[in-house]
Tab-separated table of C-alpha atoms in Angstrom:
chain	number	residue	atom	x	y	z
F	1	UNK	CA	16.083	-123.771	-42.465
F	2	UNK	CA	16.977	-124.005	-38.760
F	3	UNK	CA	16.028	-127.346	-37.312
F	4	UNK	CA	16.057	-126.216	-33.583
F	5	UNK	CA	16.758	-129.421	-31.571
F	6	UNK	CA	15.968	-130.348	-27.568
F	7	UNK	CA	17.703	-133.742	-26.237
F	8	UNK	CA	15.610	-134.134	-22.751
F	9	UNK	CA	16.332	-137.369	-20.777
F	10	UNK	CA	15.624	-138.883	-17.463
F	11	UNK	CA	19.161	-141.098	-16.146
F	12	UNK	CA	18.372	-143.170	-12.971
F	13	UNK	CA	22.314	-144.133	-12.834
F	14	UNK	CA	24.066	-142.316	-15.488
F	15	UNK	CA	24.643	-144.038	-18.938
F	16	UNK	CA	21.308	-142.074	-20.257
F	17	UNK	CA	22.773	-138.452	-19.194
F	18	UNK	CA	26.327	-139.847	-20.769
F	19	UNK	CA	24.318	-140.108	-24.440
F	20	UNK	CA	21.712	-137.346	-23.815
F	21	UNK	CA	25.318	-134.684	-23.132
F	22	UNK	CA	26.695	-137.113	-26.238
F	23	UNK	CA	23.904	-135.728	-28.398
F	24	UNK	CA	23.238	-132.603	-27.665
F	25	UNK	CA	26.652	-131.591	-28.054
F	26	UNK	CA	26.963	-132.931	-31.468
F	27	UNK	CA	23.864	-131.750	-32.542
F	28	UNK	CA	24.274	-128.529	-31.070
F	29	UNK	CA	20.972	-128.854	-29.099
F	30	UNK	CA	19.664	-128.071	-25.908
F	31	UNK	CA	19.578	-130.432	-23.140
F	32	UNK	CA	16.941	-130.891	-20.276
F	33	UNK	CA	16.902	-132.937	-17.534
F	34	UNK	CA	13.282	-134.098	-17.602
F	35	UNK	CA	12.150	-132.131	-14.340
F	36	UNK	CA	13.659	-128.786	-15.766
F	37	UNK	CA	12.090	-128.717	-18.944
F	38	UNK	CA	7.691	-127.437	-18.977
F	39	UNK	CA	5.668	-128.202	-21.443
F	40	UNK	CA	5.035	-124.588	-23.496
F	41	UNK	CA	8.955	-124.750	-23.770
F	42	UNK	CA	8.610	-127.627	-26.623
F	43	UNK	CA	6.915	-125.468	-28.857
F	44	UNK	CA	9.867	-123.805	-29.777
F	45	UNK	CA	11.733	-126.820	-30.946
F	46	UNK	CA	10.857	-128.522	-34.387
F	47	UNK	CA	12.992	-131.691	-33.130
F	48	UNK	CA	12.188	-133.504	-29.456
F	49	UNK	CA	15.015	-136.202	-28.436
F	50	UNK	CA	14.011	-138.050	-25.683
F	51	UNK	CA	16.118	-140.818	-23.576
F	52	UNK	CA	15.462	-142.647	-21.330
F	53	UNK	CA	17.097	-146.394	-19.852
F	54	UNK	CA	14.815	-149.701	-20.048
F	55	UNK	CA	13.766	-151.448	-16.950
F	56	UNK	CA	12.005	-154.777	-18.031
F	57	UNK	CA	10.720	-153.304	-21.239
F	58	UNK	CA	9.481	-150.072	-20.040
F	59	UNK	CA	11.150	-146.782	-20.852
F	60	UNK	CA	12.332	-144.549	-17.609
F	61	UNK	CA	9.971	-140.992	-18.229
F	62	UNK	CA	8.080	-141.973	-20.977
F	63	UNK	CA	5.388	-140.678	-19.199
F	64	UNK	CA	6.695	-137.262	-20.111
F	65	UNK	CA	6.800	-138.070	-24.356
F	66	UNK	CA	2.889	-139.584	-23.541
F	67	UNK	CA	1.332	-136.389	-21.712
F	68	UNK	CA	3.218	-133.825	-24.362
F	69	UNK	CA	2.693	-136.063	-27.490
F	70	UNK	CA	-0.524	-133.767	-28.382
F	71	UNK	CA	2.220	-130.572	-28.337
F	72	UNK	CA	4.667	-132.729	-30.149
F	73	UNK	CA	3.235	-134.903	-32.633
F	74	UNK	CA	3.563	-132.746	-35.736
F	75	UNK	CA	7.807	-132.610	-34.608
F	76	UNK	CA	10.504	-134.738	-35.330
F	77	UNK	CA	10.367	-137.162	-31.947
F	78	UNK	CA	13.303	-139.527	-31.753
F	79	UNK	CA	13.265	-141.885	-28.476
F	80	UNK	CA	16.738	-143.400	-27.492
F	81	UNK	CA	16.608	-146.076	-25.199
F	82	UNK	CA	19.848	-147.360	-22.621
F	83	UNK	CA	20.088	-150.877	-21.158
F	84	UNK	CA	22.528	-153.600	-20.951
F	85	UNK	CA	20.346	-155.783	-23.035
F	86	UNK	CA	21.650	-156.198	-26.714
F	87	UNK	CA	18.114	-155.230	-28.512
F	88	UNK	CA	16.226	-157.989	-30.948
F	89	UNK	CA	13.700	-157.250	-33.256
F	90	UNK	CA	11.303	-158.879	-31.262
F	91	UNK	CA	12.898	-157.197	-27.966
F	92	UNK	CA	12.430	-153.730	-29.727
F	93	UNK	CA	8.964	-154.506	-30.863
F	94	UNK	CA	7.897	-155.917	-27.178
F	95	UNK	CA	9.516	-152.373	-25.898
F	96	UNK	CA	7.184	-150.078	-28.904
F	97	UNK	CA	4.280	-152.334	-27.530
F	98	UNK	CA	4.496	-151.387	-24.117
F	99	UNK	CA	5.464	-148.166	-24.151
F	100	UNK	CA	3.550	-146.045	-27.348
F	101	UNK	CA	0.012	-146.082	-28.596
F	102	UNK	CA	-0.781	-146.206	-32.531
F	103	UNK	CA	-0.760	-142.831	-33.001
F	104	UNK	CA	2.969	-142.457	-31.467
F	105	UNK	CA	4.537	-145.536	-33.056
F	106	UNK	CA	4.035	-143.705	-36.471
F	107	UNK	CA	5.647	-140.657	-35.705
F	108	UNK	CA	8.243	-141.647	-33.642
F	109	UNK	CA	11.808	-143.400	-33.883
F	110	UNK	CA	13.475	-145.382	-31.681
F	111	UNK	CA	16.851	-146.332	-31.258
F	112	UNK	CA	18.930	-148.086	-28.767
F	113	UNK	CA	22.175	-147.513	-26.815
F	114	UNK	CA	23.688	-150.005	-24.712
F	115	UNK	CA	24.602	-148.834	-21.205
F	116	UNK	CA	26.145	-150.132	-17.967
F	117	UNK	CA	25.661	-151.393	-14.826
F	118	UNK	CA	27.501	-152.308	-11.333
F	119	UNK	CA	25.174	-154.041	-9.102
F	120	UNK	CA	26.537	-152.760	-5.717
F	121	UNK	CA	25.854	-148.802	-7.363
F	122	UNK	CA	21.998	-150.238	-7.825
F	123	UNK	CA	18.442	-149.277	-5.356
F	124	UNK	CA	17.571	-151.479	-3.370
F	125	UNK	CA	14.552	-152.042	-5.823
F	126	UNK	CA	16.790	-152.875	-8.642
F	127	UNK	CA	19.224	-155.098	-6.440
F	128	UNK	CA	16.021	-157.342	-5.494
F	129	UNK	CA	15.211	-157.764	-9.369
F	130	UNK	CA	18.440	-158.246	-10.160
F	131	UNK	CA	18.687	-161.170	-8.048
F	132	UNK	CA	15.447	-162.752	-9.571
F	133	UNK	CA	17.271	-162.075	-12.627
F	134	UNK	CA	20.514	-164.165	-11.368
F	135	UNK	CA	18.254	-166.822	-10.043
F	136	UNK	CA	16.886	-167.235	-13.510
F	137	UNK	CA	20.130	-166.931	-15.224
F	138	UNK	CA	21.952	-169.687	-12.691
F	139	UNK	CA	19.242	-172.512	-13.827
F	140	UNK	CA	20.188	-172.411	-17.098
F	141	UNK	CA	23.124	-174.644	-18.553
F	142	UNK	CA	25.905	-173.425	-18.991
F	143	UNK	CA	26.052	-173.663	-22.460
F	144	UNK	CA	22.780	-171.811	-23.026
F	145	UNK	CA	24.119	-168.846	-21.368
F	146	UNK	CA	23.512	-165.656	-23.716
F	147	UNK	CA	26.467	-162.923	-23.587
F	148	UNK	CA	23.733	-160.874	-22.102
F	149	UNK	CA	23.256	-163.451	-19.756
F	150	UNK	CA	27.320	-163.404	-18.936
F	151	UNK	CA	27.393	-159.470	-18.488
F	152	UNK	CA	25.079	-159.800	-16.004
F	153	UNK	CA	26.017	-162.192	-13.826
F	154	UNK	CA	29.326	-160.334	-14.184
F	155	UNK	CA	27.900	-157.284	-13.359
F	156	UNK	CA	27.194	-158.898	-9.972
F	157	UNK	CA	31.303	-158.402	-9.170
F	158	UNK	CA	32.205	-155.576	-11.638
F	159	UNK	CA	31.238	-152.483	-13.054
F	160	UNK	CA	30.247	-153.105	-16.971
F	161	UNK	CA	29.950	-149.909	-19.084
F	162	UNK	CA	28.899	-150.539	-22.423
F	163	UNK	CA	28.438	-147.176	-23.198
F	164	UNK	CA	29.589	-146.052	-26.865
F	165	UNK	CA	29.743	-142.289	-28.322
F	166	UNK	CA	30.234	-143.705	-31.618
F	167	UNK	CA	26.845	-145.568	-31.277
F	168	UNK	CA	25.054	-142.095	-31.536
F	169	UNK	CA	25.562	-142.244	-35.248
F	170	UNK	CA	22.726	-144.280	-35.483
F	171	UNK	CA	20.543	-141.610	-33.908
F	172	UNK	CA	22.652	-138.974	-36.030
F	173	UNK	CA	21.997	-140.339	-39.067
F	174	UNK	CA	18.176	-140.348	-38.647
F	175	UNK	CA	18.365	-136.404	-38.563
């Protein structure tokens, strides 16, 4: 049986389109850029890959996986998520929380990628969190520091790219 597969994403800075190209080429799928892909053209696929980077939790497009999930729930839906954040199990449950009802969380995987980051590439948006974020980071000892905590406060003077093609095996695997 053919399992025909689409690999849609939506990349605010890159590292999401790096694993969504990643993916679809070894899985020999199509890949859509969120905006090009409409909503009668998922019928045709019996496998939906979505991806999209986390920004405090919530996933970038989900929005698109929510309004479609009627068209798609009876499909193989993986969700791959990018950020520089090395995921928990209670990280990963706080991200299924806020971003999929129910009904979604039991027909839907997730897995996570880690991705990169160069503060002086970021919105001016992101630059303003990220400085909250280095506020927060530089009042903690310096022995508590995380190695999440160090990438990002080194991400504040170099570009950190985390990104992995071997890490799609993960994702592979659940096919």
């Amino acid at each position: 049986m053919d399992n025909k597969i689409a690999v849609i994403y939506k990349s605010k800075y890159g590292s999401t389109k790096k694993y969504a190209g990643w993916i679809a080429l070894r899985l020999y799928a199509d890949l859509y850029e969120v905006s090009d892909i409409r909503n009668k053209d998922l019928k045709e696929y019996d496998t939906i890959i979505y991806g999209g980077g986390i920004y405090a939790s919530k996933i970038n497009g989900i929005s698109f996986i929510e309004k479609n999930f009627h068209n798609i729930k009876d499909k193989r839906v993986i969700i791959f998520t990018v950020g520089m954040e090395s995921i928990s199990e209670e990280l990963r449950k706080m991200i299924i929380d806020k971003n999929f009802s129910d009904e979604m969380v039991s027909n839907i995987s997730l897995v996570n990628f880690r991705g990169s980051i160069f503060y002086n590439e970021l919105s001016i948006k992101d630059k303003i969190l990220m400085k909250g974020l280095k506020v927060y980071i530089d009042k903690k000892d310096f022995r508590d520091l995380t190695e999440d905590d160090k990438l990002i406060l080194d991400s504040f003077n170099k570009q950190i790219d985390m990104c992995d093609k071997k890490s799609i095996d993960k994702l592979i695997e659940l096919l």
